[in-house]
GROMACS .gro file of C-alpha atoms in nm:
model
  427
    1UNK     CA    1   1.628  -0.183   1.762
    2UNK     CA    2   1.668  -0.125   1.374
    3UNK     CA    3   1.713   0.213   1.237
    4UNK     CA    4   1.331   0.256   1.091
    5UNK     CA    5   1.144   0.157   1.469
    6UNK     CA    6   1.358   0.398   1.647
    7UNK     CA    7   1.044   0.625   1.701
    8UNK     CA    8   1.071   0.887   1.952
    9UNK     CA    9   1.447   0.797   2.019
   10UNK     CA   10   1.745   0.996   1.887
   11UNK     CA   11   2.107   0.932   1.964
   12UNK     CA   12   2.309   1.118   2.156
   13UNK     CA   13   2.326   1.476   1.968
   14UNK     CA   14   2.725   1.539   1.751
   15UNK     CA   15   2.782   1.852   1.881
   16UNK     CA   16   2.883   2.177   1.582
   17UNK     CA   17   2.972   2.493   1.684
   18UNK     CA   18   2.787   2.792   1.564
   19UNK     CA   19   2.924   2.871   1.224
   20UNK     CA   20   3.074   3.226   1.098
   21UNK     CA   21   2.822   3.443   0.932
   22UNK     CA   22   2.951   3.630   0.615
   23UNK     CA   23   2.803   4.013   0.584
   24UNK     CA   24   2.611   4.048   0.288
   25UNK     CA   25   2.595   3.741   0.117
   26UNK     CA   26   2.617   3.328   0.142
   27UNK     CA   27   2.871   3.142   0.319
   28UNK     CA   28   3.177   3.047   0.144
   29UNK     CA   29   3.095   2.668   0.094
   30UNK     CA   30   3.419   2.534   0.258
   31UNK     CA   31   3.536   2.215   0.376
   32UNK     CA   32   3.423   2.313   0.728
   33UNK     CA   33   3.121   2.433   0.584
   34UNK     CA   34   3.019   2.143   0.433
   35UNK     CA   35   3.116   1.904   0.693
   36UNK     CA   36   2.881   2.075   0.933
   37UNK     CA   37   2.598   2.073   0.698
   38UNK     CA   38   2.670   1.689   0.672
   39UNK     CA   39   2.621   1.689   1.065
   40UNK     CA   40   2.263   1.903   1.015
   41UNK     CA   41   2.180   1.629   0.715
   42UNK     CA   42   2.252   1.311   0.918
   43UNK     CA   43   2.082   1.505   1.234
   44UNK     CA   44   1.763   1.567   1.008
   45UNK     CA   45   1.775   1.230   0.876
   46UNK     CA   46   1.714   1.071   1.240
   47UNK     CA   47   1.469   1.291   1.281
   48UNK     CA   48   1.268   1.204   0.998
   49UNK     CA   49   1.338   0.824   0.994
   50UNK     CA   50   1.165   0.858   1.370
   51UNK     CA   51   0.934   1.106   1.332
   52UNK     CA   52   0.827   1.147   0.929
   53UNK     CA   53   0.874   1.475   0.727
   54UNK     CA   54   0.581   1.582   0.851
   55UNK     CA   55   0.717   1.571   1.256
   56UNK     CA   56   1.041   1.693   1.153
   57UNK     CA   57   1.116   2.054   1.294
   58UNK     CA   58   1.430   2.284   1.263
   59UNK     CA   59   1.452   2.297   1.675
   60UNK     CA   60   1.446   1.891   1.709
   61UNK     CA   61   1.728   1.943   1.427
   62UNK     CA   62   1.894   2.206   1.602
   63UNK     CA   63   1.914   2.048   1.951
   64UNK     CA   64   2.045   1.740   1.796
   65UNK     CA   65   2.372   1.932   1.674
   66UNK     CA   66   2.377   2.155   1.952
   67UNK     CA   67   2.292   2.496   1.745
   68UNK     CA   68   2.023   2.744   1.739
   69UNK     CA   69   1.762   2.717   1.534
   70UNK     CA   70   1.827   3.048   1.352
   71UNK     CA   71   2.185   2.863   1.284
   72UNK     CA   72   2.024   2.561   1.138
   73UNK     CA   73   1.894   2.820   0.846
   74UNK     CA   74   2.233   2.931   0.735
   75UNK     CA   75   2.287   2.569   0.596
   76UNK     CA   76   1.953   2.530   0.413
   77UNK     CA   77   1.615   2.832   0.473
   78UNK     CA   78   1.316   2.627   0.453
   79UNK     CA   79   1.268   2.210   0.634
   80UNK     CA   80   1.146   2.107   0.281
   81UNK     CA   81   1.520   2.178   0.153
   82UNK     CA   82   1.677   2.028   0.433
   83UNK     CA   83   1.437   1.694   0.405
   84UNK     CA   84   1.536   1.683   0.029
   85UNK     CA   85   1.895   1.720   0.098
   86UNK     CA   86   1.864   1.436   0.310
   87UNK     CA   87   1.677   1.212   0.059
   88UNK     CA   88   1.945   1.332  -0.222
   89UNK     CA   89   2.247   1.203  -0.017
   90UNK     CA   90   2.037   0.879   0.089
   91UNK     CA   91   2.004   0.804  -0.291
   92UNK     CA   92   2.293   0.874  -0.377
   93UNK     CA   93   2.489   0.663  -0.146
   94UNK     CA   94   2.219   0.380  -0.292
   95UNK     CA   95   2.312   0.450  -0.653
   96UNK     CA   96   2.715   0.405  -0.540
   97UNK     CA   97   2.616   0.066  -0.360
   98UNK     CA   98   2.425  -0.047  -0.703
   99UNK     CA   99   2.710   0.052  -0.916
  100UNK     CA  100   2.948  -0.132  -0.731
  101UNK     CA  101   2.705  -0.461  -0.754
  102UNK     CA  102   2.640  -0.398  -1.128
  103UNK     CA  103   3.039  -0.463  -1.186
  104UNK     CA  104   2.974  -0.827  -1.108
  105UNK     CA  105   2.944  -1.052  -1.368
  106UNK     CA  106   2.662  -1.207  -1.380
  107UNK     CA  107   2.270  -1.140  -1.217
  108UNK     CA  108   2.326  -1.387  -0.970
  109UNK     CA  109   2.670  -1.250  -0.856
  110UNK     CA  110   2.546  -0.901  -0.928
  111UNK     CA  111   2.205  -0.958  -0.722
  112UNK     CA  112   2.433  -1.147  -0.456
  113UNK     CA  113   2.695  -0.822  -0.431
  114UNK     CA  114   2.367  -0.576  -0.385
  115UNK     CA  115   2.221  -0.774  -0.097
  116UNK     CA  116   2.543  -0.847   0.065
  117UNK     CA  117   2.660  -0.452   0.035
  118UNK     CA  118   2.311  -0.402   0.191
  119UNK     CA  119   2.323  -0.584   0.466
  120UNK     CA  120   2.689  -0.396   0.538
  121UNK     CA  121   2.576  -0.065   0.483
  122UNK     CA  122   2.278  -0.129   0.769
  123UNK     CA  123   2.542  -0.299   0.996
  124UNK     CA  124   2.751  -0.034   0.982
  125UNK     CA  125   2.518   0.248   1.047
  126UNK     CA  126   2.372   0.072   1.348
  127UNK     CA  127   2.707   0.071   1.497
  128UNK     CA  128   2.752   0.399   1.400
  129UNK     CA  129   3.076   0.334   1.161
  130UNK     CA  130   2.839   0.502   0.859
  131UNK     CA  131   2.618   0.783   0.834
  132UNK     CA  132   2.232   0.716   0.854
  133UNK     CA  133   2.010   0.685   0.583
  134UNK     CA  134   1.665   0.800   0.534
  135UNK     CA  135   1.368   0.586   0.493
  136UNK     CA  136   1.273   0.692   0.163
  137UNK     CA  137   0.927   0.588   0.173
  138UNK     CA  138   0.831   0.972   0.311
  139UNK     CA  139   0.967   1.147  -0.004
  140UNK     CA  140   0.552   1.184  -0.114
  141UNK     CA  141   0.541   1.366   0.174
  142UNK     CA  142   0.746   1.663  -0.010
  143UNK     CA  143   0.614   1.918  -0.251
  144UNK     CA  144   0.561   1.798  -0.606
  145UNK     CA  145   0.843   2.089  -0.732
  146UNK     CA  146   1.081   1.841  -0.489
  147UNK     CA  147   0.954   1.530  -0.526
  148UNK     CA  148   0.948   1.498  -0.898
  149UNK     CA  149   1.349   1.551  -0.872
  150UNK     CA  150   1.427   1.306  -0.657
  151UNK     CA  151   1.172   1.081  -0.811
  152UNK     CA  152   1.400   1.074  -1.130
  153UNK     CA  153   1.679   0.966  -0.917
  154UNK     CA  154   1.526   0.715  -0.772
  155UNK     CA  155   1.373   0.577  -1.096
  156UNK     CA  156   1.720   0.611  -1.227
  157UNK     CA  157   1.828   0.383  -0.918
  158UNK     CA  158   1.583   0.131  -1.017
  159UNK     CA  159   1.644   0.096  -1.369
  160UNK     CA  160   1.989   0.012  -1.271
  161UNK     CA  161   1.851  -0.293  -1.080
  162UNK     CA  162   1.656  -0.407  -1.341
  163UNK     CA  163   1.950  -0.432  -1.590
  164UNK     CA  164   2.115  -0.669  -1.288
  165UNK     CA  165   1.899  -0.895  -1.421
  166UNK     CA  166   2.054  -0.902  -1.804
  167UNK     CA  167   1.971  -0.708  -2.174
  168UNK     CA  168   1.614  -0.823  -2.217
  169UNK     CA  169   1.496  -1.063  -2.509
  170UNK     CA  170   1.152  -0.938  -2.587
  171UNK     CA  171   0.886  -0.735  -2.412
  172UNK     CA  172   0.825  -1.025  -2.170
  173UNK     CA  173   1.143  -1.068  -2.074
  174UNK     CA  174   1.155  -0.702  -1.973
  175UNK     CA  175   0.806  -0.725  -1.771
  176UNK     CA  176   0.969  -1.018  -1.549
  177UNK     CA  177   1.280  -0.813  -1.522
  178UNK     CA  178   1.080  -0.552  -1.384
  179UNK     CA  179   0.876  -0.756  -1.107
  180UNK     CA  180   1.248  -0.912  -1.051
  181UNK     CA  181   1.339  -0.559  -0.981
  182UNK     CA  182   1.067  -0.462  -0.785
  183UNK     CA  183   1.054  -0.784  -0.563
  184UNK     CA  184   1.466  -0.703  -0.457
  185UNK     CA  185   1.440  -0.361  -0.426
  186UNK     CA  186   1.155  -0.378  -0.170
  187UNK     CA  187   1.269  -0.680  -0.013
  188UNK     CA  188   1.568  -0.455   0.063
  189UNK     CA  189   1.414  -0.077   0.184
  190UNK     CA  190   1.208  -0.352   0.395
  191UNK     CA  191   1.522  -0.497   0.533
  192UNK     CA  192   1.570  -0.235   0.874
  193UNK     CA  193   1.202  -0.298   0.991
  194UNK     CA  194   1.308  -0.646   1.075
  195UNK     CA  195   1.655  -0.729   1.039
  196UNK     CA  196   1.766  -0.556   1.380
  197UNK     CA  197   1.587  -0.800   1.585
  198UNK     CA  198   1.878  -1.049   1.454
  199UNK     CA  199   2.239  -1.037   1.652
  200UNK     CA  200   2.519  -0.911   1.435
  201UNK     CA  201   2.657  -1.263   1.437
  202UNK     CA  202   2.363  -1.417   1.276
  203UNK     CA  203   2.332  -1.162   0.992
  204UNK     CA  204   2.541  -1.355   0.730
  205UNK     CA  205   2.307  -1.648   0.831
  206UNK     CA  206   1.969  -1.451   0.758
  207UNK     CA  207   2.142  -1.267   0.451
  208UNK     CA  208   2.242  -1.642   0.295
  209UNK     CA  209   1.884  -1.717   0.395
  210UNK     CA  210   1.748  -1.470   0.198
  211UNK     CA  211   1.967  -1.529  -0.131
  212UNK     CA  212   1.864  -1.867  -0.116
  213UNK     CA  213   1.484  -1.776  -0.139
  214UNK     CA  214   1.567  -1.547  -0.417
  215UNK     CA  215   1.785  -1.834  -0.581
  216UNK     CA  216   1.485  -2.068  -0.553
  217UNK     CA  217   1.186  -1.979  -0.456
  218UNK     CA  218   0.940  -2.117  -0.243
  219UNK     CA  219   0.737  -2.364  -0.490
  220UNK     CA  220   0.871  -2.781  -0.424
  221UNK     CA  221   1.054  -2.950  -0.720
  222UNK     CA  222   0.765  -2.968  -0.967
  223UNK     CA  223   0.561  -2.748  -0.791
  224UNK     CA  224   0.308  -2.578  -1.114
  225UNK     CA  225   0.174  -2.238  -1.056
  226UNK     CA  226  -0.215  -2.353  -1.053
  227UNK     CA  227  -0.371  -2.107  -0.773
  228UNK     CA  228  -0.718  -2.061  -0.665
  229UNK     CA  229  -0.801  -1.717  -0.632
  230UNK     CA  230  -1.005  -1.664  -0.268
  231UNK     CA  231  -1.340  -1.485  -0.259
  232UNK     CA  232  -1.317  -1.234   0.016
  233UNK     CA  233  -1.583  -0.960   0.114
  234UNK     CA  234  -1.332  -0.602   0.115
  235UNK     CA  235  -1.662  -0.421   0.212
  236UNK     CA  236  -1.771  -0.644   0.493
  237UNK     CA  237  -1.415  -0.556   0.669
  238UNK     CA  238  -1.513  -0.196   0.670
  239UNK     CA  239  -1.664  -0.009   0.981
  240UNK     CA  240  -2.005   0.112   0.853
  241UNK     CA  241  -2.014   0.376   0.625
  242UNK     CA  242  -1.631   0.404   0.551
  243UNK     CA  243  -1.620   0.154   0.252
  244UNK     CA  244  -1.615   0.408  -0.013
  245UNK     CA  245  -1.386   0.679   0.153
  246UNK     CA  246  -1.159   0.371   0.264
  247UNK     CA  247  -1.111   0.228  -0.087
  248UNK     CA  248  -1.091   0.619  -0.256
  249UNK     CA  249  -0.829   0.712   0.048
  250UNK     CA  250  -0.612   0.407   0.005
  251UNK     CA  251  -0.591   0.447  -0.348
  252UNK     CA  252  -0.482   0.745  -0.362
  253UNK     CA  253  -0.233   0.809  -0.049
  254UNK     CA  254  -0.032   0.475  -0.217
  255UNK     CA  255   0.039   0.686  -0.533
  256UNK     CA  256   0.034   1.035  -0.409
  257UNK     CA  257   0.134   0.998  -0.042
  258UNK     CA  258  -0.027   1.141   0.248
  259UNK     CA  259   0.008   1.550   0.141
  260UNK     CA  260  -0.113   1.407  -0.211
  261UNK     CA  261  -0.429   1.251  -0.087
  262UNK     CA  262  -0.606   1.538   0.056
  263UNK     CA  263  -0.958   1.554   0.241
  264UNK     CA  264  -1.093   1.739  -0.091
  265UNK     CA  265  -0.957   1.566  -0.314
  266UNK     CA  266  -1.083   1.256  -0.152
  267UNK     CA  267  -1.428   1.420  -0.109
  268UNK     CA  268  -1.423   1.509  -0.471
  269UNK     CA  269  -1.344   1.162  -0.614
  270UNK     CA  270  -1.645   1.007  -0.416
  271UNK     CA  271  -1.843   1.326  -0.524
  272UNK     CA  272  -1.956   1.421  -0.120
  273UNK     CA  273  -1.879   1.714   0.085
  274UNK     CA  274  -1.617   1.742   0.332
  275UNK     CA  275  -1.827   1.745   0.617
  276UNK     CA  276  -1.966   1.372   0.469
  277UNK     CA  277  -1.557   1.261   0.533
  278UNK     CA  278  -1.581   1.413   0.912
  279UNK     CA  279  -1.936   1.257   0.952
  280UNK     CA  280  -1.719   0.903   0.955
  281UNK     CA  281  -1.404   1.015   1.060
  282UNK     CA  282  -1.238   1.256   1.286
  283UNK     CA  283  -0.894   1.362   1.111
  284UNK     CA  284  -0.711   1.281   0.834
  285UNK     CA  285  -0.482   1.062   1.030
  286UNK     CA  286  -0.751   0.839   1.158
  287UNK     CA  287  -0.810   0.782   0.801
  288UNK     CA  288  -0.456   0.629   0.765
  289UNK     CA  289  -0.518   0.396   1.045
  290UNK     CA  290  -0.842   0.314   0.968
  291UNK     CA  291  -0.709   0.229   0.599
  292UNK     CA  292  -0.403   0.012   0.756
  293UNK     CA  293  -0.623  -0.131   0.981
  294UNK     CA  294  -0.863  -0.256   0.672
  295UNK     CA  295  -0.584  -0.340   0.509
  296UNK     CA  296  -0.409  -0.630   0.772
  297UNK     CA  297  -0.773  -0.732   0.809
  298UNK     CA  298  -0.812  -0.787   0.411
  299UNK     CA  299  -0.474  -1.000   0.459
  300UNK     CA  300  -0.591  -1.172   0.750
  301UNK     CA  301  -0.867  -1.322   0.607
  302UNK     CA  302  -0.706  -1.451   0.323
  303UNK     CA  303  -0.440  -1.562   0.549
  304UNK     CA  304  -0.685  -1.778   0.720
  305UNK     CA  305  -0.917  -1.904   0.459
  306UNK     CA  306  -0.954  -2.282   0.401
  307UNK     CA  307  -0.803  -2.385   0.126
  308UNK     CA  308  -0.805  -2.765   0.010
  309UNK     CA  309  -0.487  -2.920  -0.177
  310UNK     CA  310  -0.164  -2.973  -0.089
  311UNK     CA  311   0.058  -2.681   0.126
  312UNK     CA  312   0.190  -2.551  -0.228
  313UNK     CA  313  -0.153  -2.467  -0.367
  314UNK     CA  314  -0.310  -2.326  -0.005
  315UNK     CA  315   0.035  -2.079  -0.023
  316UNK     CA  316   0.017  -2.022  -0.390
  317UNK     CA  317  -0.373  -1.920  -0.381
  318UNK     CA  318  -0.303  -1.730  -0.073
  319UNK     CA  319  -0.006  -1.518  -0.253
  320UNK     CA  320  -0.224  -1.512  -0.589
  321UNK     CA  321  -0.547  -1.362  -0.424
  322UNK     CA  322  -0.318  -1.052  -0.254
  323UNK     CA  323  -0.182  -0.990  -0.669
  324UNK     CA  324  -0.471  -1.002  -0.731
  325UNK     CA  325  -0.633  -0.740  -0.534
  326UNK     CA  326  -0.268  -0.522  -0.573
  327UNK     CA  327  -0.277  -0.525  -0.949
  328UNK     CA  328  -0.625  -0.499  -0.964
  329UNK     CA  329  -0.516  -0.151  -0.861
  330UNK     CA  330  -0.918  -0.051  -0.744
  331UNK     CA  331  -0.899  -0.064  -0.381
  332UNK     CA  332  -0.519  -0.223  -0.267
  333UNK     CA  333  -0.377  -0.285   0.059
  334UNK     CA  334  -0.208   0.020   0.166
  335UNK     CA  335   0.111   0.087   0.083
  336UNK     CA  336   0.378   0.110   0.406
  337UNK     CA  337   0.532   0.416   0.231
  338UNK     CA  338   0.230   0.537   0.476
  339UNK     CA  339   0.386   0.412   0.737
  340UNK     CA  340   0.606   0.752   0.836
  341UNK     CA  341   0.310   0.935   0.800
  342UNK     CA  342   0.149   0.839   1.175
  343UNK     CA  343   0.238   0.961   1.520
  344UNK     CA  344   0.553   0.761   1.658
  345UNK     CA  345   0.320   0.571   1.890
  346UNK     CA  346   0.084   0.453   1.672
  347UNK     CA  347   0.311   0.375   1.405
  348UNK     CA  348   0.539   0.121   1.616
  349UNK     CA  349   0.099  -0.065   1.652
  350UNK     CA  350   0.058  -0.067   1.280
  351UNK     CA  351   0.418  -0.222   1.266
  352UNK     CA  352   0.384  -0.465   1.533
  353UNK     CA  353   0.059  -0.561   1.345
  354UNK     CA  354   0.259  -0.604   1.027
  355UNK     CA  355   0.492  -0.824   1.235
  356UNK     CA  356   0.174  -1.017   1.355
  357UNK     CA  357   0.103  -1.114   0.982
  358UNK     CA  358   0.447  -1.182   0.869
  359UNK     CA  359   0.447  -1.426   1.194
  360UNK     CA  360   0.109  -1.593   1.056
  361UNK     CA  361   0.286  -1.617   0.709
  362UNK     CA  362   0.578  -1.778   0.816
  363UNK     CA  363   0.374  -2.013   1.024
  364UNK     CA  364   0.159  -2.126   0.694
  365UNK     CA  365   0.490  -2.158   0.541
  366UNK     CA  366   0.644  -2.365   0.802
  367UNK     CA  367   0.351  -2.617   0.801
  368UNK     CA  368   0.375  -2.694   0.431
  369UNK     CA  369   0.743  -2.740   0.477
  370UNK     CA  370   0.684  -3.014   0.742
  371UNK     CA  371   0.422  -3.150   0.516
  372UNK     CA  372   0.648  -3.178   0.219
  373UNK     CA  373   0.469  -2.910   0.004
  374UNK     CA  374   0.686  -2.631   0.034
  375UNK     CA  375   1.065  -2.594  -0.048
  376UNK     CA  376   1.268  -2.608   0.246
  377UNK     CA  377   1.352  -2.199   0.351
  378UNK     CA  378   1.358  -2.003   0.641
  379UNK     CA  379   0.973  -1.934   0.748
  380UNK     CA  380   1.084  -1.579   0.885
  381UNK     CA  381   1.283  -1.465   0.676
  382UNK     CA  382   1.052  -1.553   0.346
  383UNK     CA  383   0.746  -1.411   0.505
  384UNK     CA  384   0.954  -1.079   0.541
  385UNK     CA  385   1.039  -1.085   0.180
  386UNK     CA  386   0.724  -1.204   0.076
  387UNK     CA  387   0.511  -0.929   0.241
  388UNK     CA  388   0.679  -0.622   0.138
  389UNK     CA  389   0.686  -0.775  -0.227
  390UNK     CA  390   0.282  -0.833  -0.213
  391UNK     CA  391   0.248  -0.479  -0.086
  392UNK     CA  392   0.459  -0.320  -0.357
  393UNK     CA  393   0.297  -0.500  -0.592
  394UNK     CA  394   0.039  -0.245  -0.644
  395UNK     CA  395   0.297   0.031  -0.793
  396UNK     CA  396   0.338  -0.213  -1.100
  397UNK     CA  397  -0.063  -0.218  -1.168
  398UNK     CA  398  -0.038  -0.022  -1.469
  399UNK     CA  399   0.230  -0.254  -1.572
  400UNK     CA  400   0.009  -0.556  -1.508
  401UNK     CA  401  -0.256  -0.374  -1.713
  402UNK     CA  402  -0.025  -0.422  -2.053
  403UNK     CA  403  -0.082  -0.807  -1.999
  404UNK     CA  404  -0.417  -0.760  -2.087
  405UNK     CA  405  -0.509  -1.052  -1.796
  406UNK     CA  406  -0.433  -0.980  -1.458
  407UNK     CA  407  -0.420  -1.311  -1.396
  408UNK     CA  408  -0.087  -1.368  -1.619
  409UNK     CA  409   0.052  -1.052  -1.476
  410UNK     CA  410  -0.014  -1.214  -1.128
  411UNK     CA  411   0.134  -1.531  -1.260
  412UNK     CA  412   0.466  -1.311  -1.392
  413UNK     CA  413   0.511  -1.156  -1.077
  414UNK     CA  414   0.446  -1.463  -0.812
  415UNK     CA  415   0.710  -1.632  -1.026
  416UNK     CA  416   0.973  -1.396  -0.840
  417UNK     CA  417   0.824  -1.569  -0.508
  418UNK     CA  418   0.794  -1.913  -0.605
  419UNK     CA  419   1.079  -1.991  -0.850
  420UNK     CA  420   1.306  -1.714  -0.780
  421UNK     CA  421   1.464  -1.393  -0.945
  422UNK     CA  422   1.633  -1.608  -1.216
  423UNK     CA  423   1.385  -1.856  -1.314
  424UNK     CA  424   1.220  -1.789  -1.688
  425UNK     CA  425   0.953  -2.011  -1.700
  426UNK     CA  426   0.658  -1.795  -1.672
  427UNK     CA  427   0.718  -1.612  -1.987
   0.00000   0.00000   0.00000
């Protein structure tokens, strides 16, 4: 089981003993010091990657590494510290794996040296020969004086990725560099929600797999980029009533995260009382699922809408209508970074669901391969790059709006899907 679906299952706890309190003042930050707050980070980050920021506690910390909770407090005071410790060392150890792929010499070789180091770095913490990361989707979930710091970093982080992809020639070059970067990088944080249910031995199959889709694409020799966008009905997917908190909700817990998107503010935006969000809906976190739940159903009926012409255009107009409604940027799917946000038990049903339409993606693709009208890939492995790209997606919609028409940003971005990270023909 991969490191992200290990929900409500911790391994066995690294025991620390109690450390040495100094009279009057801070620790001495020693090398013993600083190896047991290490042991409290990596102990947190388990936590957190299983149970959010939100179900992360000091005593679930503190039973982990064998310490009392008022012991956990000598190494960092307040959970929010501790979770943003966590995150720091997470992106940090990120930023050293991109550095080391931006020595290569070329994008190809450079994007070919990130995935690879990736798919190591996962490897080894699952056996346990690295420290854990942290899912760095729940970073919303921390105060803004927090967040906007390690928000920098991560920016940072990405930037670096872009410039994988070469100096830019003009303004459109840089936009495609951009969805290049933002297709990779999400591909990748993606990575542990599926990779795990691969043996070890197969990994350098499913990572060459993968490089190969971003070499090429999905689109046949000759295949043009001529979509037909899909009328579907958002509203009519929508439980009576819930339309216009749904779309508000969505919106807004995909840019400011769960703790961002609060009942007021949501009540505000749609200009209703709070007592008009609890007429439709019991808590906050039934909002989340509700919004997930209208979000696979948006997805599913796009997936199964009839589409005439060959396997290439069905795909293509399938891929084009979720850009579409992502860039549109008025009511998108809901982002996964939601995902840590739910109760253990319910999160592993929203992710099995995800897994449902990944399954009935790579099924679509694996038709119009047989047909002839899709490049030859791995269905499983493209539908697990392909979703997580359509999903981020809507965190370049103020990027799309510089186009001027969506429908050429769509056309930028899909080219990432159907001709590949390297391929500069849409611009």
């Amino acid at each position: 089981m991969g490191i992200a679906k290990q929900a409500g299952k911790l391994p066995p706890p690294e025991r620390v003993s109690a450390p040495i309190q100094t009279p009057g003042g801070p620790a001495p930050k020693t090398a013993r010091f600083a190896r047991k707050r290490d042991v409290v980070i990596d102990a947190a980050t388990r936590v957190m990657n299983s149970r959010g920021v939100r179900g992360m506690t000091f005593v679930e910390v503190a039973e982990a590494v064998d310490l009392s909770t008022s012991s956990i407090t000598y190494y960092f005071r307040f959970k929010e510290q501790l979770a943003a410790a966590a995150f720091t060392e997470t992106l940090r150890r990120i930023e050293a794996l991109v550095e080391s792929a931006a020595q290569a010499p070329t994008p190809r070789a450079r994007v070919e040296a990130y995935v690879s180091r990736y798919f190591d770095l996962l490897r080894n913490i699952e056996q346990g020969h690295e420290r854990p990361i942290a899912i760095l989707s729940d970073m919303r979930a921390l105060d803004d004086s927090v967040r906007v710091t390690l928000a920098k970093q991560y920016s940072a982080i990405f930037r670096r990725i872009r410039a994988f992809f070469g100096e830019p020639a003009n303004d459109q070059h840089r936009a495609l560099n951009t969805a290049r970067a933002q297709v990779l990088t999400e591909s990748m944080y993606w990575l542990p929600m599926w990779l795990f249910t691969y043996a070890y031995g197969d990994f350098d199959r499913v990572r060459l797999r993968m490089l190969d889709l971003f070499e090429k694409g999905l689109a046949p020799d000759r295949g043009a980029w001529s979509p037909q966008l899909i009328a579907i009905d958002r509203e009519g997917a929508a439980a009576k009533g819930q339309a216009n908190f749904l779309r508000v909700a969505t919106r807004l817990i995909s840019e400011r995260g769960y703790r961002g998107a609060s009942v007021e503010r949501i009540a505000a935006e749609l200009n209703v009382t709070k007592g008009s969000f609890y007429h439709h809906l019991d808590a906050k976190d039934d909002l989340v699922l509700a919004c997930f739940r209208h979000s696979y159903a948006t997805i599913a009926s796009v997936l199964k809408a009839e589409v005439d012409g060959a396997p290439w255009h069905r795909l293509s107009s399938m891929i084009a209508t979720l850009l579409d409604i992502q860039l549109d940027g008025q009511w998108p799917l809901l982002r996964t970074t939601a995902l840590q946000t739910l109760p253990a038990d319910v999160r592993l049903q929203v992710v099995a669901r995800s897994d449902r339409m990944a399954l009935r993606l790579a099924g679509i693709i694996a038709d119009g391969i047989s047909e002839g009208g899709i490049r030859p890939t791995d269905p499983m492995i493209a539908s697990q790059a392909i979703m997580p790209s359509l999903n981020a997606a809507y965190e370049l919609h103020n990027w799309a709006s510089r186009f001027g028409d969506r429908h050429r940003a769509v056309a930028v971005y899909a080219s990432t899907l159907a001709y590949g990270l390297f391929d500069d023909r849409m611009i």
